[in-house]
Amino acid sequence: MTLLTQDLEKKLKEQGLKLTVQRKTIFDLLLAHNNEHLSTEELYELVKEKYPQIGLATVYRTLLLFMNLGLIHKIDFDDGFSRYEINTHEDDHRHHHLICSQCGNIDEVREDLLDTLEAEILEKNGFLVKDHRVKFYGVCNQCRQYNTSKG
Amino acid sequence: MTLLTQDLEKKLKEQGLKLTVQRKTIFDLLLAHNNEHLSTEELYELVKEKYPQIGLATVYRTLLLFMNLGLIHKIDFDDGFSRYEINTHEDDHRHHHLICSQCGNIDEVREDLLDTLEAEILEKNGFLVKDHRVKFYGVCNQCRQYNTSKG
DNA sequence: ATTCATGCAAATCGTTTGCAACCCA
DNA sequence: TGGGTTGCAAACGATTTGCATGAAT
């Protein structure tokens, strides 16, 4: 059992909430697919493979619960779907997303480097940054090479 | 007439599209309220003051058009509404948003400082960054002072 | 005159909610 | 046992769309 699964149990217990099969299944799938930016519907399809009788509303309710417990966060790629990612511990400051405008692929970077900027924001604006979300739009490596080969 | 209004006319003409009173009105209001992150509904209410017979669908269609013409871009603050900002020329690299988790206020910073990070992304990932969106979550100056005064 | 744009209302679709049945603690 | 939880279906709300009318070029 991972550290994160312990987190789930602990946080539920703290609130007097129950660890159901549905919640466990959804959490495990979020863990297993954590780099895929799953939408609710995509997650629902995955859960049904393991627990066919689940209802879509349960998936929505569970994701909202996990958000409130601070276990996951929402990401938005403007495609009309809410997507989710586990809040891993090491990742106090999260990774950034690279969104290719050409092929639509979404990659990640571990680099952070926003500390300087955040210090400056505190100094100039008095705003204390606790977290950030960064999306880069551009052309991915594959598309750049394709563009070049076209001439 | 501003440079940006000329842009609207020019871009519409290029595509064989028409400059209607509705489009002009919506564009002017977007310009006048460009730091307010207006939602579609909010914009609709403003437009009705100048042009009461307008339909909500027209506002939606116009905003979509302006997006496709590259005149505006969508911003998402996870409150269930799509919001929009004019793409001003100087702002090739846009400002960042400071979202206060305590009072919900949204401010802006002009600082950029992502060039180093973007150069590194190109080098390591082969991803050519053309644009970015950055949201900082934290505590604003006012709330920090309030927190302190509470003891 | 032609073609695009509008307003209205209905449709769409992701998400939320009411409620009776269910099941973990 | 009892209160949280689920599944279903209905409700919701932002956004989109069909269509007949209206306006810009």
mmCIF file of C-alpha atoms (C1' of nucleotides) in Angstrom:
data_model
loop_
_atom_site.group_PDB
_atom_site.id
_atom_site.type_symbol
_atom_site.label_atom_id
_atom_site.label_comp_id
_atom_site.label_asym_id
_atom_site.label_seq_id
_atom_site.Cartn_x
_atom_site.Cartn_y
_atom_site.Cartn_z
ATOM 1 C CA MET A 1 0.000 0.000 0.000
ATOM 2 C CA THR A 2 1.375 3.343 -1.011
ATOM 3 C CA LEU A 3 1.807 6.315 1.209
ATOM 4 C CA LEU A 4 -0.922 8.011 -0.719
ATOM 5 C CA THR A 5 -3.458 5.281 -0.120
ATOM 6 C CA GLN A 6 -2.756 5.610 3.592
ATOM 7 C CA ASP A 7 -3.505 9.281 3.166
ATOM 8 C CA LEU A 8 -6.885 8.468 1.722
ATOM 9 C CA GLU A 9 -7.805 6.229 4.639
ATOM 10 C CA LYS A 10 -6.515 8.676 7.200
ATOM 11 C CA LYS A 11 -8.236 11.702 5.741
ATOM 12 C CA LEU A 12 -11.537 9.873 5.432
ATOM 13 C CA LYS A 13 -11.341 8.658 9.011
ATOM 14 C CA GLU A 14 -10.524 12.143 10.261
ATOM 15 C CA GLN A 15 -13.797 13.367 8.828
ATOM 16 C CA GLY A 16 -15.849 10.394 9.946
ATOM 17 C CA LEU A 17 -16.226 9.290 6.345
ATOM 18 C CA LYS A 18 -16.200 5.760 5.018
ATOM 19 C CA LEU A 19 -13.729 3.925 2.830
ATOM 20 C CA THR A 20 -15.981 2.263 0.286
ATOM 21 C CA VAL A 21 -15.017 -0.025 -2.569
ATOM 22 C CA GLN A 22 -15.966 2.729 -5.000
ATOM 23 C CA ARG A 23 -13.705 5.299 -3.368
ATOM 24 C CA LYS A 24 -10.805 2.879 -3.158
ATOM 25 C CA THR A 25 -11.220 1.870 -6.795
ATOM 26 C CA ILE A 26 -11.376 5.455 -8.011
ATOM 27 C CA PHE A 27 -8.358 6.433 -5.948
ATOM 28 C CA ASP A 28 -6.295 3.496 -7.223
ATOM 29 C CA LEU A 29 -7.161 4.343 -10.800
ATOM 30 C CA LEU A 30 -6.226 7.982 -10.285
ATOM 31 C CA LEU A 31 -2.881 6.790 -8.953
ATOM 32 C CA ALA A 32 -2.311 4.330 -11.771
ATOM 33 C CA HIS A 33 -3.174 6.857 -14.480
ATOM 34 C CA ASN A 34 -1.825 9.970 -12.823
ATOM 35 C CA ASN A 35 0.022 11.286 -15.845
ATOM 36 C CA GLU A 36 -2.944 10.984 -18.175
ATOM 37 C CA HIS A 37 -5.051 13.931 -17.025
ATOM 38 C CA LEU A 38 -8.204 11.825 -16.873
ATOM 39 C CA SER A 39 -11.566 13.477 -17.296
ATOM 40 C CA THR A 40 -14.507 12.393 -15.155
ATOM 41 C CA GLU A 41 -16.040 10.456 -18.009
ATOM 42 C CA GLU A 42 -12.745 8.718 -18.844
ATOM 43 C CA LEU A 43 -12.341 7.771 -15.221
ATOM 44 C CA TYR A 44 -15.920 6.510 -15.128
ATOM 45 C CA GLU A 45 -15.198 4.183 -18.049
ATOM 46 C CA LEU A 46 -12.106 2.839 -16.289
ATOM 47 C CA VAL A 47 -13.938 2.291 -13.018
ATOM 48 C CA LYS A 48 -16.716 0.382 -14.776
ATOM 49 C CA GLU A 49 -14.176 -2.231 -15.865
ATOM 50 C CA LYS A 50 -13.488 -3.041 -12.229
ATOM 51 C CA TYR A 51 -16.862 -2.191 -10.730
ATOM 52 C CA PRO A 52 -19.530 -2.221 -13.451
ATOM 53 C CA GLN A 53 -22.458 -1.219 -11.277
ATOM 54 C CA ILE A 54 -20.968 2.171 -10.373
ATOM 55 C CA GLY A 55 -22.968 5.289 -11.243
ATOM 56 C CA LEU A 56 -21.526 8.354 -12.914
ATOM 57 C CA ALA A 57 -22.807 10.524 -10.066
ATOM 58 C CA THR A 58 -20.663 8.580 -7.633
ATOM 59 C CA VAL A 59 -17.583 9.384 -9.673
ATOM 60 C CA TYR A 60 -18.482 13.084 -9.663
ATOM 61 C CA ARG A 61 -19.190 13.021 -5.928
ATOM 62 C CA THR A 62 -15.990 11.142 -5.176
ATOM 63 C CA LEU A 63 -13.832 13.537 -7.174
ATOM 64 C CA LEU A 64 -15.399 16.484 -5.384
ATOM 65 C CA LEU A 65 -14.720 14.760 -2.071
ATOM 66 C CA PHE A 66 -11.097 14.054 -2.997
ATOM 67 C CA MET A 67 -10.701 17.710 -3.954
ATOM 68 C CA ASN A 68 -12.048 18.846 -0.594
ATOM 69 C CA LEU A 69 -9.730 16.411 1.169
ATOM 70 C CA GLY A 70 -6.829 17.939 -0.736
ATOM 71 C CA LEU A 71 -5.976 14.618 -2.384
ATOM 72 C CA ILE A 72 -6.408 15.784 -5.970
ATOM 73 C CA HIS A 73 -6.703 19.008 -7.914
ATOM 74 C CA LYS A 74 -8.545 20.011 -11.020
ATOM 75 C CA ILE A 75 -6.817 20.957 -14.254
ATOM 76 C CA ASP A 76 -8.497 22.657 -17.176
ATOM 77 C CA PHE A 77 -7.355 22.360 -20.764
ATOM 78 C CA ASP A 78 -10.298 24.243 -22.245
ATOM 79 C CA ASP A 79 -11.715 21.184 -23.931
ATOM 80 C CA GLY A 80 -14.959 21.262 -21.979
ATOM 81 C CA PHE A 81 -13.932 18.556 -19.505
ATOM 82 C CA SER A 82 -12.718 18.775 -15.941
ATOM 83 C CA ARG A 83 -9.583 16.742 -15.473
ATOM 84 C CA TYR A 84 -7.828 15.667 -12.304
ATOM 85 C CA GLU A 85 -4.383 14.923 -10.933
ATOM 86 C CA ILE A 86 -3.258 13.452 -7.630
ATOM 87 C CA ASN A 87 -1.481 15.842 -5.286
ATOM 88 C CA THR A 88 1.754 13.971 -4.785
ATOM 89 C CA HIS A 89 3.750 14.907 -1.722
ATOM 90 C CA GLU A 90 7.062 15.757 -3.297
ATOM 91 C CA ASP A 91 5.251 18.107 -5.582
ATOM 92 C CA ASP A 92 4.626 20.977 -3.290
ATOM 93 C CA HIS A 93 5.224 23.127 -6.276
ATOM 94 C CA ARG A 94 3.670 21.300 -9.149
ATOM 95 C CA HIS A 95 4.905 20.509 -12.611
ATOM 96 C CA HIS A 96 3.906 22.613 -15.584
ATOM 97 C CA HIS A 97 1.968 21.562 -18.642
ATOM 98 C CA LEU A 98 3.187 21.861 -22.211
ATOM 99 C CA ILE A 99 0.229 22.034 -24.552
ATOM 100 C CA CYS A 100 0.978 21.611 -28.248
ATOM 101 C CA SER A 101 -1.275 23.856 -30.313
ATOM 102 C CA GLN A 102 -0.631 21.714 -33.362
ATOM 103 C CA CYS A 103 -1.284 18.113 -32.289
ATOM 104 C CA GLY A 104 -3.000 18.777 -28.969
ATOM 105 C CA ASN A 105 -0.619 16.583 -27.023
ATOM 106 C CA ILE A 106 -0.032 17.541 -23.413
ATOM 107 C CA ASP A 107 3.324 16.902 -21.788
ATOM 108 C CA GLU A 108 4.807 17.869 -18.457
ATOM 109 C CA VAL A 109 7.929 19.565 -17.138
ATOM 110 C CA ARG A 110 9.313 19.076 -13.683
ATOM 111 C CA GLU A 111 11.244 22.334 -13.732
ATOM 112 C CA ASP A 112 9.948 24.962 -11.429
ATOM 113 C CA LEU A 113 12.102 28.092 -11.279
ATOM 114 C CA LEU A 114 9.293 30.384 -10.256
ATOM 115 C CA ASP A 115 10.777 31.161 -6.852
ATOM 116 C CA THR A 116 12.404 34.372 -8.039
ATOM 117 C CA LEU A 117 9.172 35.542 -9.590
ATOM 118 C CA GLU A 118 7.198 34.657 -6.480
ATOM 119 C CA ALA A 119 9.604 36.523 -4.227
ATOM 120 C CA GLU A 120 9.222 39.539 -6.459
ATOM 121 C CA ILE A 121 5.439 39.304 -6.315
ATOM 122 C CA LEU A 122 5.530 39.242 -2.530
ATOM 123 C CA GLU A 123 7.785 42.267 -2.466
ATOM 124 C CA LYS A 124 5.926 44.358 -5.034
ATOM 125 C CA ASN A 125 2.334 43.267 -4.535
ATOM 126 C CA GLY A 126 2.314 41.989 -0.976
ATOM 127 C CA PHE A 127 0.758 38.821 -2.336
ATOM 128 C CA LEU A 128 1.993 35.630 -0.670
ATOM 129 C CA VAL A 129 2.062 32.839 -3.241
ATOM 130 C CA LYS A 130 1.125 29.418 -1.934
ATOM 131 C CA ASP A 131 0.658 27.571 -5.201
ATOM 132 C CA HIS A 132 0.633 28.141 -8.915
ATOM 133 C CA ARG A 133 -0.637 26.718 -12.184
ATOM 134 C CA VAL A 134 1.364 27.199 -15.339
ATOM 135 C CA LYS A 135 0.389 26.248 -18.856
ATOM 136 C CA PHE A 136 2.700 26.717 -21.813
ATOM 137 C CA TYR A 137 1.267 26.787 -25.303
ATOM 138 C CA GLY A 138 3.493 26.143 -28.286
ATOM 139 C CA VAL A 139 4.818 23.501 -30.654
ATOM 140 C CA CYS A 140 6.089 20.169 -29.399
ATOM 141 C CA ASN A 141 9.279 18.500 -30.516
ATOM 142 C CA GLN A 142 7.558 16.057 -32.839
ATOM 143 C CA CYS A 143 5.519 18.734 -34.601
ATOM 144 C CA ARG A 144 8.556 20.971 -34.937
ATOM 145 C CA GLN A 145 10.450 18.188 -36.673
ATOM 146 C CA TYR A 146 7.478 17.429 -38.896
ATOM 147 C CA ASN A 147 7.170 21.098 -39.828
ATOM 148 C CA THR A 148 10.857 21.202 -40.757
ATOM 149 C CA SER A 149 10.727 18.052 -42.845
ATOM 150 C CA LYS A 150 7.829 19.491 -44.839
ATOM 151 C CA GLY A 151 10.200 22.272 -45.901
ATOM 152 C CA MET B 1 -10.671 55.108 -32.587
ATOM 153 C CA THR B 2 -8.087 52.904 -30.990
ATOM 154 C CA LEU B 3 -5.619 50.727 -32.733
ATOM 155 C CA LEU B 4 -7.527 47.741 -31.472
ATOM 156 C CA THR B 5 -10.814 48.829 -32.968
ATOM 157 C CA GLN B 6 -9.062 49.125 -36.307
ATOM 158 C CA ASP B 7 -7.914 45.580 -35.771
ATOM 159 C CA LEU B 8 -11.490 44.426 -35.359
ATOM 160 C CA GLU B 9 -12.581 46.055 -38.610
ATOM 161 C CA LYS B 10 -9.580 44.785 -40.512
ATOM 162 C CA LYS B 11 -9.831 41.224 -39.301
ATOM 163 C CA LEU B 12 -13.542 41.058 -40.020
ATOM 164 C CA LYS B 13 -13.028 42.419 -43.533
ATOM 165 C CA GLU B 14 -10.241 39.935 -44.194
ATOM 166 C CA GLN B 15 -12.671 37.113 -43.561
ATOM 167 C CA GLY B 16 -15.560 38.662 -45.464
ATOM 168 C CA LEU B 17 -17.456 39.195 -42.210
ATOM 169 C CA LYS B 18 -19.608 42.149 -41.239
ATOM 170 C CA LEU B 19 -19.095 44.858 -38.679
ATOM 171 C CA THR B 20 -22.468 44.970 -36.967
ATOM 172 C CA VAL B 21 -23.612 47.262 -34.177
ATOM 173 C CA GLN B 22 -23.651 44.275 -31.838
ATOM 174 C CA ARG B 23 -20.051 43.327 -32.570
ATOM 175 C CA LYS B 24 -18.859 46.896 -32.239
ATOM 176 C CA THR B 25 -20.703 47.346 -28.949
ATOM 177 C CA ILE B 26 -19.348 44.125 -27.477
ATOM 178 C CA PHE B 27 -15.823 44.947 -28.558
ATOM 179 C CA ASP B 28 -15.981 48.450 -27.078
ATOM 180 C CA LEU B 29 -17.227 47.069 -23.787
ATOM 181 C CA LEU B 30 -14.483 44.463 -23.702
ATOM 182 C CA LEU B 31 -11.985 47.279 -24.189
ATOM 183 C CA ALA B 32 -13.541 49.506 -21.546
ATOM 184 C CA HIS B 33 -13.705 46.704 -18.966
ATOM 185 C CA ASN B 34 -10.581 44.842 -19.910
ATOM 186 C CA ASN B 35 -9.235 44.474 -16.401
ATOM 187 C CA GLU B 36 -12.454 43.052 -14.984
ATOM 188 C CA HIS B 37 -12.361 39.514 -16.393
ATOM 189 C CA LEU B 38 -15.971 39.726 -17.545
ATOM 190 C CA SER B 39 -17.997 36.571 -17.895
ATOM 191 C CA THR B 40 -20.349 36.135 -20.836
ATOM 192 C CA GLU B 41 -23.381 36.836 -18.678
ATOM 193 C CA GLU B 42 -21.812 39.953 -17.163
ATOM 194 C CA LEU B 43 -20.944 41.194 -20.621
ATOM 195 C CA TYR B 44 -24.482 40.442 -21.770
ATOM 196 C CA GLU B 45 -25.879 42.638 -18.990
ATOM 197 C CA LEU B 46 -23.555 45.481 -19.982
ATOM 198 C CA VAL B 47 -24.416 45.194 -23.660
ATOM 199 C CA LYS B 48 -28.131 45.307 -22.890
ATOM 200 C CA GLU B 49 -27.680 48.791 -21.408
ATOM 201 C CA LYS B 50 -26.535 50.049 -24.804
ATOM 202 C CA TYR B 51 -28.455 47.686 -27.043
ATOM 203 C CA PRO B 52 -31.379 46.175 -25.137
ATOM 204 C CA GLN B 53 -32.677 43.940 -27.907
ATOM 205 C CA ILE B 54 -29.494 41.836 -28.079
ATOM 206 C CA GLY B 55 -29.785 38.107 -27.497
ATOM 207 C CA LEU B 56 -27.507 36.122 -25.218
ATOM 208 C CA ALA B 57 -26.683 33.772 -28.087
ATOM 209 C CA THR B 58 -25.244 36.680 -30.036
ATOM 210 C CA VAL B 59 -22.874 37.454 -27.194
ATOM 211 C CA TYR B 60 -21.729 33.831 -27.097
ATOM 212 C CA ARG B 61 -21.311 33.747 -30.868
ATOM 213 C CA THR B 62 -19.446 37.044 -30.913
ATOM 214 C CA LEU B 63 -17.011 35.986 -28.209
ATOM 215 C CA LEU B 64 -16.300 32.765 -30.073
ATOM 216 C CA LEU B 65 -15.709 34.788 -33.223
ATOM 217 C CA PHE B 66 -13.364 37.190 -31.440
ATOM 218 C CA MET B 67 -11.436 34.224 -30.082
ATOM 219 C CA ASN B 68 -11.041 32.757 -33.553
ATOM 220 C CA LEU B 69 -9.906 36.130 -34.874
ATOM 221 C CA GLY B 70 -7.294 36.205 -32.120
ATOM 222 C CA LEU B 71 -8.741 39.384 -30.625
ATOM 223 C CA ILE B 72 -9.491 37.956 -27.181
ATOM 224 C CA HIS B 73 -8.622 34.912 -25.107
ATOM 225 C CA LYS B 74 -10.479 32.911 -22.531
ATOM 226 C CA ILE B 75 -9.484 32.790 -18.885
ATOM 227 C CA ASP B 76 -10.792 30.297 -16.374
ATOM 228 C CA PHE B 77 -10.994 30.909 -12.655
ATOM 229 C CA ASP B 78 -12.865 27.690 -11.867
ATOM 230 C CA ASP B 79 -16.041 29.495 -10.887
ATOM 231 C CA GLY B 80 -18.122 27.915 -13.606
ATOM 232 C CA PHE B 81 -17.964 30.857 -15.987
ATOM 233 C CA SER B 82 -15.858 31.516 -19.041
ATOM 234 C CA ARG B 83 -14.194 34.904 -18.822
ATOM 235 C CA TYR B 84 -12.440 36.911 -21.486
ATOM 236 C CA GLU B 85 -9.637 39.403 -21.959
ATOM 237 C CA ILE B 86 -8.578 41.450 -24.941
ATOM 238 C CA ASN B 87 -5.250 40.481 -26.517
ATOM 239 C CA THR B 88 -3.424 43.773 -26.317
ATOM 240 C CA HIS B 89 -0.472 44.171 -28.623
ATOM 241 C CA GLU B 90 2.251 45.033 -26.151
ATOM 242 C CA ASP B 91 1.302 41.951 -24.239
ATOM 243 C CA ASP B 92 2.862 39.317 -26.391
ATOM 244 C CA HIS B 93 3.671 37.581 -23.162
ATOM 245 C CA ARG B 94 0.698 38.197 -20.973
ATOM 246 C CA HIS B 95 0.375 39.265 -17.398
ATOM 247 C CA HIS B 96 -0.191 36.749 -14.613
ATOM 248 C CA HIS B 97 -3.153 36.445 -12.293
ATOM 249 C CA LEU B 98 -2.964 36.558 -8.514
ATOM 250 C CA ILE B 99 -5.942 34.735 -7.055
ATOM 251 C CA CYS B 100 -6.526 35.219 -3.332
ATOM 252 C CA SER B 101 -7.784 32.001 -1.765
ATOM 253 C CA GLN B 102 -9.164 33.946 1.161
ATOM 254 C CA CYS B 103 -11.251 36.776 -0.329
ATOM 255 C CA GLY B 104 -11.425 35.579 -3.928
ATOM 256 C CA ASN B 105 -10.050 38.804 -5.332
ATOM 257 C CA ILE B 106 -8.110 38.547 -8.574
ATOM 258 C CA ASP B 107 -5.256 40.915 -9.277
ATOM 259 C CA GLU B 108 -2.638 41.069 -11.996
ATOM 260 C CA VAL B 109 1.129 41.301 -12.283
ATOM 261 C CA ARG B 110 2.965 42.678 -15.250
ATOM 262 C CA GLU B 111 6.189 40.868 -14.435
ATOM 263 C CA ASP B 112 7.093 38.118 -16.771
ATOM 264 C CA LEU B 113 10.474 36.520 -16.059
ATOM 265 C CA LEU B 114 9.610 33.216 -17.662
ATOM 266 C CA ASP B 115 12.122 33.585 -20.467
ATOM 267 C CA THR B 116 14.779 31.570 -18.667
ATOM 268 C CA LEU B 117 12.327 28.786 -17.969
ATOM 269 C CA GLU B 118 11.088 28.784 -21.544
ATOM 270 C CA ALA B 119 14.609 28.594 -22.921
ATOM 271 C CA GLU B 120 15.245 25.624 -20.672
ATOM 272 C CA ILE B 121 12.050 23.928 -21.847
ATOM 273 C CA LEU B 122 13.124 24.329 -25.458
ATOM 274 C CA GLU B 123 16.513 22.873 -24.695
ATOM 275 C CA LYS B 124 15.374 19.940 -22.582
ATOM 276 C CA ASN B 125 12.005 19.089 -24.101
ATOM 277 C CA GLY B 126 12.304 20.440 -27.622
ATOM 278 C CA PHE B 127 9.042 22.274 -26.967
ATOM 279 C CA LEU B 128 8.893 25.768 -28.458
ATOM 280 C CA VAL B 129 6.840 27.989 -26.180
ATOM 281 C CA LYS B 130 4.677 30.575 -27.936
ATOM 282 C CA ASP B 131 2.504 31.667 -25.067
ATOM 283 C CA HIS B 132 1.736 30.878 -21.469
ATOM 284 C CA ARG B 133 -0.908 31.214 -18.790
ATOM 285 C CA VAL B 134 0.119 31.561 -15.186
ATOM 286 C CA LYS B 135 -2.125 31.622 -12.140
ATOM 287 C CA PHE B 136 -0.785 32.170 -8.644
ATOM 288 C CA TYR B 137 -2.875 31.130 -5.673
ATOM 289 C CA GLY B 138 -2.182 32.583 -2.251
ATOM 290 C CA VAL B 139 -3.082 35.361 0.164
ATOM 291 C CA CYS B 140 -3.396 38.965 -0.963
ATOM 292 C CA ASN B 141 -1.931 41.946 0.845
ATOM 293 C CA GLN B 142 -5.210 42.996 2.410
ATOM 294 C CA CYS B 143 -6.002 39.548 3.780
ATOM 295 C CA ARG B 144 -2.465 39.137 5.093
ATOM 296 C CA GLN B 145 -2.809 42.363 7.058
ATOM 297 C CA TYR B 146 -6.227 41.342 8.319
ATOM 298 C CA ASN B 147 -4.860 37.965 9.409
ATOM 299 C CA THR B 148 -2.052 39.691 11.304
ATOM 300 C CA SER B 149 -4.329 42.187 13.028
ATOM 301 C CA LYS B 150 -6.519 39.350 14.282
ATOM 302 C CA GLY B 151 -3.456 38.040 16.147
ATOM 303 C "C1'" DA C 1 -29.572 41.213 -54.140
ATOM 304 C "C1'" DT C 2 -26.756 38.354 -51.699
ATOM 305 C "C1'" DT C 3 -24.743 36.727 -47.863
ATOM 306 C "C1'" DC C 4 -23.846 37.024 -43.378
ATOM 307 C "C1'" DA C 5 -25.760 37.970 -38.630
ATOM 308 C "C1'" DT C 6 -29.370 38.132 -35.255
ATOM 309 C "C1'" DG C 7 -32.982 36.796 -31.870
ATOM 310 C "C1'" DC C 8 -35.667 33.430 -30.137
ATOM 311 C "C1'" DA C 9 -36.450 29.013 -28.389
ATOM 312 C "C1'" DA C 10 -35.241 24.449 -28.211
ATOM 313 C "C1'" DA C 11 -31.535 21.269 -27.710
ATOM 314 C "C1'" DT C 12 -27.100 19.804 -25.751
ATOM 315 C "C1'" DC C 13 -24.075 18.202 -22.386
ATOM 316 C "C1'" DG C 14 -21.234 18.265 -18.286
ATOM 317 C "C1'" DT C 15 -22.446 18.346 -13.682
ATOM 318 C "C1'" DT C 16 -25.484 18.413 -9.466
ATOM 319 C "C1'" DT C 17 -29.212 16.878 -6.597
ATOM 320 C "C1'" DG C 18 -33.382 14.336 -4.394
ATOM 321 C "C1'" DC C 19 -34.467 10.199 -2.678
ATOM 322 C "C1'" DA C 20 -35.051 5.404 -1.481
ATOM 323 C "C1'" DA C 21 -32.161 1.479 -0.957
ATOM 324 C "C1'" DC C 22 -27.676 0.045 0.774
ATOM 325 C "C1'" DC C 23 -23.665 -0.901 3.476
ATOM 326 C "C1'" DC C 24 -19.497 0.263 6.129
ATOM 327 C "C1'" DA C 25 -18.126 1.343 11.034
ATOM 328 C "C1'" DT D 1 -28.198 -0.143 14.408
ATOM 329 C "C1'" DG D 2 -27.467 4.268 12.108
ATOM 330 C "C1'" DG D 3 -25.534 7.708 9.469
ATOM 331 C "C1'" DG D 4 -22.787 8.086 5.642
ATOM 332 C "C1'" DT D 5 -23.033 6.351 0.609
ATOM 333 C "C1'" DT D 6 -24.765 4.787 -3.621
ATOM 334 C "C1'" DG D 7 -27.434 4.407 -8.048
ATOM 335 C "C1'" DC D 8 -30.927 6.090 -10.580
ATOM 336 C "C1'" DA D 9 -33.334 9.591 -12.744
ATOM 337 C "C1'" DA D 10 -34.631 14.095 -12.841
ATOM 338 C "C1'" DA D 11 -33.002 18.821 -12.513
ATOM 339 C "C1'" DC D 12 -29.667 22.357 -13.476
ATOM 340 C "C1'" DG D 13 -27.071 25.770 -15.903
ATOM 341 C "C1'" DA D 14 -23.758 27.329 -19.164
ATOM 342 C "C1'" DT D 15 -23.305 27.029 -23.892
ATOM 343 C "C1'" DT D 16 -24.720 25.686 -28.670
ATOM 344 C "C1'" DT D 17 -27.749 25.290 -32.532
ATOM 345 C "C1'" DG D 18 -31.869 25.443 -36.007
ATOM 346 C "C1'" DC D 19 -34.416 28.485 -38.284
ATOM 347 C "C1'" DA D 20 -36.930 32.345 -39.955
ATOM 348 C "C1'" DT D 21 -36.133 37.251 -39.971
ATOM 349 C "C1'" DG D 22 -33.191 41.259 -40.437
ATOM 350 C "C1'" DA D 23 -29.227 44.003 -41.742
ATOM 351 C "C1'" DA D 24 -24.573 45.078 -43.859
ATOM 352 C "C1'" DT D 25 -21.997 45.203 -48.088
#
